[in-house]
Amino acid sequence: MSRIDVFVAPKPSPALIKIMTFVNRVVMLHGVPGLRDLLPFNRLAGLRGVANVRHIDFPDDDRQRLKACSGAGKATFITPNHPEFFTDWMIDKEIVSQVSPLAASWATHGVVNGLGRAMQKFWLANNLIAQIPGNSGAAKEHSVAWALKGHGVLLHPEGGVGWHANVVAPLLPGAVEMGFEALKRGRATDGDFKAWIAPVVWKLAFTRDVERALAQECGYVEKSLKIERHAADTLPERVHHIYATLLSRDESACDMMPDAQTPYAARQERLLIELSRHLGKLIPVESGALVESGAGEIAELLRRSRRWLREGAGDAEEQKQVRTLADTIQRIQRLGPWAWANPRITQEEIAEHLKRIRNDYCKGTLRDTINRFVPQPAGPRRAHIRAPEPLGLHAWQGSIDEALAELHRRMQDAITAIVGQVEAGGGFIFYPNPFYHR
């Protein structure tokens, strides 16, 4: 068993956590005032701020609401949305430093345990918990025990990064399940013990027009993926053309005839159904059978496929085919219905499209690897952070699924409100959305 498959309990160092909080605030987020806007210093990520978040809008009422449900006699699970990689930890770190400095944070096992022993020691000292796919029991047990001490635990209920800040993806149940377990244990010794699920959402908005920088990044993606640019295309149309070309390649690999005249959404749906049928034929009937249509059915097929792979069923060639098909379906699905839901698209959404494409398709070079772990924004940004009303499990009468639905509603409502406020203040630059069809 490799080290990344083994849970190692964090060993938090309060001194190191304070140092990293300071470094995070100055170098990772804000940059160095006086240098961050001057050539050549503004080309150095550490001086301009790696995440280039110049301003943080975190109202005191929201901060106090989050702080009030943390501390002794309470088990608190903080659940932020997850729209962007790397910046997530920067902003999460900033939030918990203000409300619960010793909160533990969940992170992917590849980050915590997969970068060598020295980095593992560093991350464990920063109180990061490794999420081990298919083997999360020890991490959950440690999280419940840590939450019972009143320090709090932070984890992203959306799971992986989706690069869609305006939309909260379906939530995973881990935080709610651990919250109920902590409540049960806490009430065993304290009848007034409380358990909270404390949602947090944040939205990043550029502080100036960044079309030129976005166009340069789009050009890099086109060149990397060998996609010819149409000279007359606008920036959003270039992004749409990249996606349409990549979809055509997947259609051809599945022996389907690409149809450029059909809207992207319809083409994607047709391809996903075909891929799912192929996948359903490779795993036993009792593990999934065939999938006709529907995101729910496809999600269930993917879940059963992952379990089939973990169990080591089938021979090596069958496992390779199942893994390839499952990975292809997941990659195609990462562009969801939110992409064609609105007639307009913002620079922030274009930036998200480019980062998603680079993460999913641009691989093999050091530049691409660095971008995957530390993606660089197209320009300076403001982070709008809100803490919706926390969900008190000690007063909740519904099921886990109902609690998840309520948590999702509160998070989505808060995000929608932020977007509305920024738009009302003229904070977005809009373009016609080429993905949109009536």
Coordinates of C-alpha atoms in Angstrom, one line a residue:
M1 CA 0.0 0.0 0.0
S2 CA 1.5 3.4 -1.0
R3 CA 1.8 6.3 1.4
I4 CA -0.9 8.3 -0.3
D5 CA -3.4 5.5 0.5
V6 CA -2.7 5.7 4.3
F7 CA -4.3 8.3 6.6
V8 CA -1.8 10.1 8.8
A9 CA -3.2 12.2 11.6
P10 CA -2.3 16.0 11.4
K11 CA 0.0 17.4 14.0
P12 CA -0.9 21.1 14.0
S13 CA 1.7 23.6 14.9
P14 CA 0.1 26.8 16.1
A15 CA 3.3 28.8 15.5
L16 CA 3.5 27.5 11.9
I17 CA -0.2 28.1 11.3
K18 CA 0.3 31.8 12.3
I19 CA 3.3 32.2 10.1
M20 CA 1.5 30.7 7.1
T21 CA -1.6 32.9 7.8
F22 CA 0.7 35.9 7.5
V23 CA 2.4 34.6 4.4
N24 CA -0.9 33.7 2.9
R25 CA -2.3 37.2 3.5
V26 CA 0.7 39.2 2.2
V27 CA 2.3 37.0 -0.5
M28 CA -0.4 34.6 -1.7
L29 CA -3.4 37.0 -1.7
H30 CA -2.6 40.7 -1.7
G31 CA 0.9 40.9 -2.9
V32 CA 3.4 43.6 -1.8
P33 CA 1.9 47.1 -1.9
G34 CA 4.1 49.5 -3.9
L35 CA 5.6 46.7 -5.9
R36 CA 2.6 44.7 -7.1
D37 CA 1.6 47.2 -9.8
L38 CA 5.1 48.1 -11.0
L39 CA 7.1 46.5 -13.8
P40 CA 8.9 44.2 -13.6
F41 CA 7.7 43.3 -10.1
N42 CA 4.1 42.8 -11.1
R43 CA 5.2 39.8 -13.3
L44 CA 6.5 38.0 -10.2
A45 CA 3.6 36.1 -8.7
G46 CA 4.9 36.3 -5.1
L47 CA 5.1 40.1 -5.3
R48 CA 1.8 40.8 -7.0
G49 CA 0.1 38.1 -5.0
V50 CA -0.1 34.5 -6.3
A51 CA -3.9 34.5 -6.2
N52 CA -3.9 38.2 -7.0
V53 CA -6.8 38.9 -4.6
R54 CA -6.3 42.6 -3.8
H55 CA -9.4 43.2 -1.8
I56 CA -11.5 41.1 0.5
D57 CA -15.2 42.0 1.0
F58 CA -16.2 40.0 4.2
P59 CA -18.8 42.0 6.1
D60 CA -18.5 42.0 9.8
D61 CA -22.0 40.6 10.3
D62 CA -21.1 37.5 8.3
R63 CA -17.8 37.1 10.1
Q64 CA -19.5 37.3 13.5
R65 CA -22.2 34.9 12.4
L66 CA -19.5 32.4 11.5
K67 CA -17.6 33.0 14.6
A68 CA -20.6 32.6 16.9
C69 CA -21.1 29.0 15.9
S70 CA -17.5 28.1 16.7
G71 CA -15.8 27.3 20.0
A72 CA -16.2 25.2 23.1
G73 CA -19.3 23.2 23.5
K74 CA -19.9 23.2 19.7
A75 CA -18.8 20.9 16.9
T76 CA -18.6 23.1 13.7
F77 CA -18.1 21.9 10.2
I78 CA -17.3 24.8 7.9
T79 CA -18.4 24.2 4.3
P80 CA -17.2 26.6 1.6
N81 CA -18.0 26.5 -2.0
H82 CA -15.2 25.3 -4.3
P83 CA -14.9 27.4 -7.5
E84 CA -11.2 27.6 -7.9
F85 CA -8.1 25.5 -7.1
F86 CA -5.3 26.9 -5.0
T87 CA -7.2 30.2 -4.3
D88 CA -9.6 28.0 -2.3
W89 CA -6.9 27.3 0.3
M90 CA -5.8 30.9 0.4
I91 CA -9.3 32.2 1.0
D92 CA -10.2 29.3 3.4
K93 CA -7.1 30.1 5.4
E94 CA -8.0 33.8 5.6
I95 CA -11.5 32.9 6.8
V96 CA -10.6 30.4 9.5
S97 CA -7.8 32.7 10.8
Q98 CA -10.5 35.2 11.7
V99 CA -13.1 32.8 13.2
S100 CA -11.3 29.5 14.3
P101 CA -7.5 29.6 13.8
L102 CA -7.0 25.9 14.7
A103 CA -9.6 24.6 12.4
A104 CA -8.5 21.5 10.5
S105 CA -9.0 21.5 6.7
W106 CA -9.6 18.6 4.3
A107 CA -7.4 18.4 1.2
T108 CA -6.8 15.9 -1.6
H109 CA -4.5 13.0 -0.6
G110 CA -2.2 13.9 -3.6
V111 CA -1.4 17.2 -2.0
V112 CA -1.0 16.1 1.6
N113 CA 0.7 12.8 1.1
G114 CA 1.8 12.7 -2.5
L115 CA 4.6 15.3 -2.6
G116 CA 7.2 13.6 -0.4
R117 CA 7.8 13.2 3.3
A118 CA 9.0 16.8 3.9
M119 CA 5.9 18.3 2.3
Q120 CA 3.6 15.8 4.1
K121 CA 5.1 17.0 7.4
F122 CA 4.5 20.6 6.4
W123 CA 0.9 20.0 5.5
L124 CA 0.2 18.0 8.6
A125 CA 1.7 20.8 10.7
N126 CA -0.8 23.1 8.9
N127 CA -3.6 20.8 10.2
L128 CA -4.6 19.4 6.8
I129 CA -6.5 16.2 6.6
A130 CA -5.8 13.9 3.7
Q131 CA -9.0 12.7 1.9
I132 CA -8.3 9.1 0.8
P133 CA -10.7 8.0 -2.0
G134 CA -12.6 5.0 -1.0
N135 CA -11.0 4.9 2.4
S136 CA -12.1 8.0 4.3
G137 CA -13.1 6.3 7.6
A138 CA -10.0 7.4 9.6
A139 CA -10.2 10.9 8.3
K140 CA -13.8 11.2 9.3
E141 CA -13.0 9.8 12.8
H142 CA -10.2 12.3 13.3
S143 CA -12.4 15.1 12.0
V144 CA -15.2 14.3 14.5
A145 CA -12.8 14.1 17.4
W146 CA -11.2 17.4 16.4
A147 CA -14.6 19.1 16.0
L148 CA -15.6 17.9 19.5
K149 CA -12.7 19.9 20.9
G150 CA -14.3 23.1 19.5
H151 CA -11.7 23.9 16.9
G152 CA -13.8 23.3 13.8
V153 CA -13.2 21.3 10.6
L154 CA -13.4 22.8 7.1
L155 CA -14.2 20.7 4.0
H156 CA -15.7 21.5 0.5
P157 CA -19.0 19.7 0.2
E158 CA -19.0 20.1 -3.6
G159 CA -15.9 17.8 -3.8
G160 CA -13.5 18.7 -6.6
V161 CA -13.1 22.1 -8.2
G162 CA -15.7 22.8 -10.9
W163 CA -14.6 26.2 -12.1
H164 CA -18.2 27.6 -11.9
A165 CA -18.4 30.2 -9.2
N166 CA -22.0 31.3 -9.9
V167 CA -23.4 27.8 -9.4
V168 CA -23.1 25.5 -6.4
A169 CA -22.8 21.9 -7.5
P170 CA -24.7 19.0 -5.8
L171 CA -23.3 18.5 -2.3
L172 CA -21.6 15.4 -0.8
P173 CA -23.0 14.3 2.6
G174 CA -19.7 13.9 4.5
A175 CA -19.9 17.2 6.5
V176 CA -23.5 16.6 7.5
E177 CA -22.9 12.9 8.4
M178 CA -19.9 13.9 10.6
G179 CA -21.9 16.7 12.1
F180 CA -24.6 14.3 13.3
E181 CA -22.0 11.9 14.6
A182 CA -20.4 14.7 16.6
L183 CA -23.7 15.7 17.9
K184 CA -24.5 12.2 19.2
R185 CA -21.1 11.9 20.9
G186 CA -21.3 15.5 22.4
R187 CA -24.8 14.9 23.7
A188 CA -23.6 11.8 25.5
T189 CA -21.8 14.0 28.1
D190 CA -23.4 17.4 27.6
G191 CA -27.2 17.7 27.0
D192 CA -26.7 21.2 25.6
F193 CA -24.0 20.3 23.1
K194 CA -24.6 21.8 19.6
A195 CA -23.4 20.8 16.2
W196 CA -23.3 23.3 13.3
I197 CA -22.9 23.1 9.6
A198 CA -21.5 26.6 8.7
P199 CA -21.7 27.4 5.0
V200 CA -19.4 29.9 3.4
V201 CA -19.4 31.2 -0.2
W202 CA -17.1 33.4 -2.1
K203 CA -17.1 35.0 -5.5
L204 CA -14.1 36.5 -7.3
A205 CA -14.6 39.5 -9.6
F206 CA -11.9 41.3 -11.6
T207 CA -11.2 44.9 -10.6
R208 CA -10.5 46.0 -14.2
D209 CA -10.9 44.9 -17.9
V210 CA -8.7 41.8 -18.5
E211 CA -9.8 40.9 -22.0
R212 CA -6.2 41.2 -23.4
A213 CA -4.8 38.8 -20.8
L214 CA -7.7 36.4 -21.4
A215 CA -7.1 36.5 -25.1
Q216 CA -3.4 35.7 -24.6
E217 CA -4.4 32.7 -22.4
C218 CA -6.9 31.6 -25.0
G219 CA -4.2 31.7 -27.6
Y220 CA -2.0 29.5 -25.5
V221 CA -4.8 26.9 -25.2
E222 CA -5.5 27.0 -28.9
K223 CA -1.8 26.4 -29.7
S224 CA -1.4 23.7 -27.1
L225 CA -4.4 21.8 -28.3
K226 CA -3.7 22.4 -32.0
I227 CA -7.0 24.2 -32.6
E228 CA -7.2 26.7 -35.4
R229 CA -8.5 30.1 -34.5
H230 CA -11.2 31.8 -36.6
A231 CA -10.0 35.3 -37.1
A232 CA -13.4 36.9 -36.9
D233 CA -14.4 35.2 -33.6
T234 CA -14.9 37.2 -30.4
L235 CA -13.2 36.0 -27.2
P236 CA -16.3 34.0 -26.1
E237 CA -16.7 32.5 -29.6
R238 CA -13.0 31.4 -29.5
V239 CA -13.7 29.6 -26.2
H240 CA -16.9 28.0 -27.6
H241 CA -14.9 26.9 -30.7
I242 CA -12.3 25.2 -28.5
Y243 CA -15.0 23.2 -26.6
A244 CA -16.8 22.4 -29.9
T245 CA -13.6 21.1 -31.4
L246 CA -12.7 19.0 -28.4
L247 CA -16.3 17.6 -28.4
S248 CA -15.9 16.7 -32.1
R249 CA -12.7 14.8 -31.3
D250 CA -14.5 12.8 -28.6
E251 CA -17.5 12.1 -30.9
S252 CA -15.1 10.8 -33.6
A253 CA -13.3 8.6 -31.1
C254 CA -16.8 7.1 -30.3
D255 CA -17.5 6.6 -34.0
M256 CA -20.1 9.4 -34.0
M257 CA -20.4 12.0 -36.8
P258 CA -19.8 15.5 -35.4
D259 CA -22.6 18.0 -36.4
A260 CA -21.4 21.6 -36.0
Q261 CA -24.9 22.9 -36.7
T262 CA -26.4 21.3 -33.6
P263 CA -26.2 23.2 -30.3
Y264 CA -23.4 22.2 -28.0
A265 CA -25.8 21.0 -25.2
A266 CA -27.6 18.6 -27.5
R267 CA -24.3 17.2 -28.9
Q268 CA -22.9 16.7 -25.4
E269 CA -26.1 14.9 -24.2
R270 CA -26.0 12.5 -27.2
L271 CA -22.4 11.7 -26.7
L272 CA -22.7 11.1 -23.0
I273 CA -25.6 8.7 -23.6
E274 CA -23.5 6.8 -26.1
L275 CA -20.4 6.7 -23.9
S276 CA -22.6 5.5 -20.9
R277 CA -24.0 2.7 -23.0
H278 CA -20.5 1.5 -23.8
L279 CA -19.6 1.7 -20.1
G280 CA -22.7 -0.1 -19.0
K281 CA -21.8 -3.0 -21.3
L282 CA -18.4 -3.5 -19.6
I283 CA -19.6 -3.8 -16.0
P284 CA -21.9 -6.6 -14.7
V285 CA -25.7 -6.0 -15.0
E286 CA -26.0 -5.9 -11.2
S287 CA -23.4 -3.1 -11.1
G288 CA -25.2 -0.7 -13.4
A289 CA -26.4 -2.2 -16.7
L290 CA -27.2 0.2 -19.5
V291 CA -27.9 3.9 -19.1
E292 CA -30.5 5.5 -21.4
S293 CA -30.3 9.2 -20.3
G294 CA -30.3 11.5 -17.4
A295 CA -27.5 13.0 -15.2
G296 CA -28.7 11.0 -12.2
E297 CA -28.5 7.7 -14.0
I298 CA -25.0 8.5 -15.4
A299 CA -23.8 9.6 -11.9
E300 CA -25.0 6.2 -10.5
L301 CA -23.2 4.3 -13.3
L302 CA -20.0 6.2 -12.6
R303 CA -20.3 5.5 -8.9
R304 CA -20.7 1.8 -9.6
S305 CA -17.9 1.8 -12.1
R306 CA -15.5 3.3 -9.5
R307 CA -16.5 0.6 -7.0
W308 CA -16.0 -2.1 -9.7
L309 CA -12.5 -0.7 -10.3
R310 CA -11.7 -0.6 -6.6
E311 CA -12.8 -4.2 -6.2
G312 CA -10.3 -5.2 -8.9
A313 CA -13.0 -6.9 -11.0
G314 CA -12.3 -7.9 -14.7
D315 CA -8.9 -8.3 -16.4
A316 CA -6.4 -5.6 -17.0
E317 CA -7.8 -4.7 -20.5
E318 CA -11.4 -4.4 -19.1
Q319 CA -10.2 -2.2 -16.2
K320 CA -8.4 0.1 -18.7
Q321 CA -11.5 0.4 -20.9
V322 CA -13.8 1.1 -17.9
R323 CA -11.4 3.7 -16.4
T324 CA -11.0 5.4 -19.8
L325 CA -14.7 5.6 -20.4
A326 CA -15.5 6.8 -16.9
D327 CA -12.8 9.5 -17.0
T328 CA -14.0 10.6 -20.4
I329 CA -17.6 10.9 -19.2
Q330 CA -16.5 12.9 -16.1
R331 CA -14.4 15.2 -18.2
I332 CA -17.1 16.0 -20.7
Q333 CA -19.7 16.5 -17.9
R334 CA -17.5 19.2 -16.3
L335 CA -19.1 21.6 -18.7
G336 CA -22.6 21.7 -17.2
P337 CA -26.0 23.2 -18.0
W338 CA -25.0 26.4 -16.3
A339 CA -22.7 27.1 -19.3
W340 CA -25.7 27.7 -21.6
A341 CA -28.3 28.9 -19.1
N342 CA -27.8 32.6 -19.7
P343 CA -27.7 34.8 -22.8
R344 CA -24.7 36.7 -21.5
I345 CA -21.3 35.6 -20.2
T346 CA -18.8 37.6 -18.0
Q347 CA -15.0 37.8 -18.2
E348 CA -14.9 35.9 -14.9
E349 CA -16.8 33.0 -16.6
I350 CA -14.6 33.1 -19.6
A351 CA -11.6 32.9 -17.3
E352 CA -13.2 29.8 -15.6
H353 CA -13.7 28.1 -19.0
L354 CA -10.0 28.6 -19.9
K355 CA -8.8 27.3 -16.5
R356 CA -11.1 24.3 -16.8
I357 CA -9.8 23.5 -20.3
R358 CA -6.2 23.9 -19.3
N359 CA -6.7 21.6 -16.3
D360 CA -8.5 18.9 -18.2
Y361 CA -6.8 19.0 -21.6
C362 CA -3.4 20.8 -21.5
K363 CA -0.9 18.4 -20.1
G364 CA 2.7 17.2 -20.5
T365 CA 4.7 20.4 -20.0
L366 CA 6.1 22.0 -16.8
R367 CA 4.1 25.1 -17.5
D368 CA 0.9 23.1 -17.6
T369 CA 1.7 21.2 -14.5
I370 CA 2.4 24.4 -12.6
N371 CA -0.8 25.9 -13.9
R372 CA -2.7 22.9 -12.7
F373 CA -1.5 23.4 -9.1
V374 CA -1.1 27.1 -9.0
P375 CA -3.4 28.6 -11.7
Q376 CA -2.6 32.3 -12.4
P377 CA -5.5 34.7 -12.8
A378 CA -5.8 37.2 -15.7
G379 CA -5.7 40.2 -13.4
P380 CA -6.3 41.6 -9.9
R381 CA -9.5 40.6 -8.2
R382 CA -11.8 41.3 -5.3
A383 CA -13.1 38.4 -3.2
H384 CA -16.7 38.7 -2.0
I385 CA -17.2 36.4 1.0
R386 CA -20.5 35.7 2.7
A387 CA -21.5 33.3 5.6
P388 CA -25.1 32.3 5.2
E389 CA -27.2 31.3 8.3
P390 CA -25.5 28.2 9.8
L391 CA -27.5 25.0 9.9
G392 CA -28.0 23.8 13.5
L393 CA -28.1 20.0 13.5
H394 CA -29.1 20.0 17.1
A395 CA -32.4 21.6 16.1
W396 CA -32.8 19.8 12.8
Q397 CA -35.8 17.4 12.5
G398 CA -35.2 16.3 8.9
S399 CA -33.1 13.7 7.2
I400 CA -29.5 14.0 6.0
D401 CA -30.7 14.4 2.5
E402 CA -33.1 17.2 3.5
A403 CA -30.2 18.9 5.5
L404 CA -28.0 18.7 2.3
A405 CA -30.8 20.3 0.3
E406 CA -31.2 23.1 2.7
L407 CA -27.5 23.7 2.9
H408 CA -27.3 23.8 -0.9
R409 CA -30.2 26.3 -1.0
R410 CA -28.5 28.6 1.5
M411 CA -25.2 28.5 -0.3
Q412 CA -26.8 29.1 -3.8
D413 CA -29.0 31.9 -2.5
A414 CA -25.9 33.7 -1.0
I415 CA -23.9 33.3 -4.3
T416 CA -26.8 34.6 -6.4
A417 CA -27.1 37.6 -4.0
I418 CA -23.4 38.4 -4.4
V419 CA -23.6 38.2 -8.2
G420 CA -26.6 40.5 -8.2
Q421 CA -24.8 43.0 -6.0
V422 CA -21.7 43.0 -8.1
E423 CA -23.7 43.4 -11.3
A424 CA -25.8 46.2 -9.9
G425 CA -22.5 48.0 -9.1
G426 CA -21.3 47.7 -12.6
G427 CA -18.6 45.2 -11.6
F428 CA -18.9 42.8 -14.6
I429 CA -18.1 43.1 -18.3
F430 CA -20.6 41.1 -20.4
Y431 CA -20.5 39.5 -23.8
P432 CA -23.1 37.5 -25.8
N433 CA -22.9 33.9 -24.7
P434 CA -22.3 31.6 -27.7
F435 CA -23.3 28.5 -25.7
Y436 CA -26.8 29.9 -25.2
H437 CA -29.7 28.7 -27.3
R438 CA -33.4 29.3 -26.6

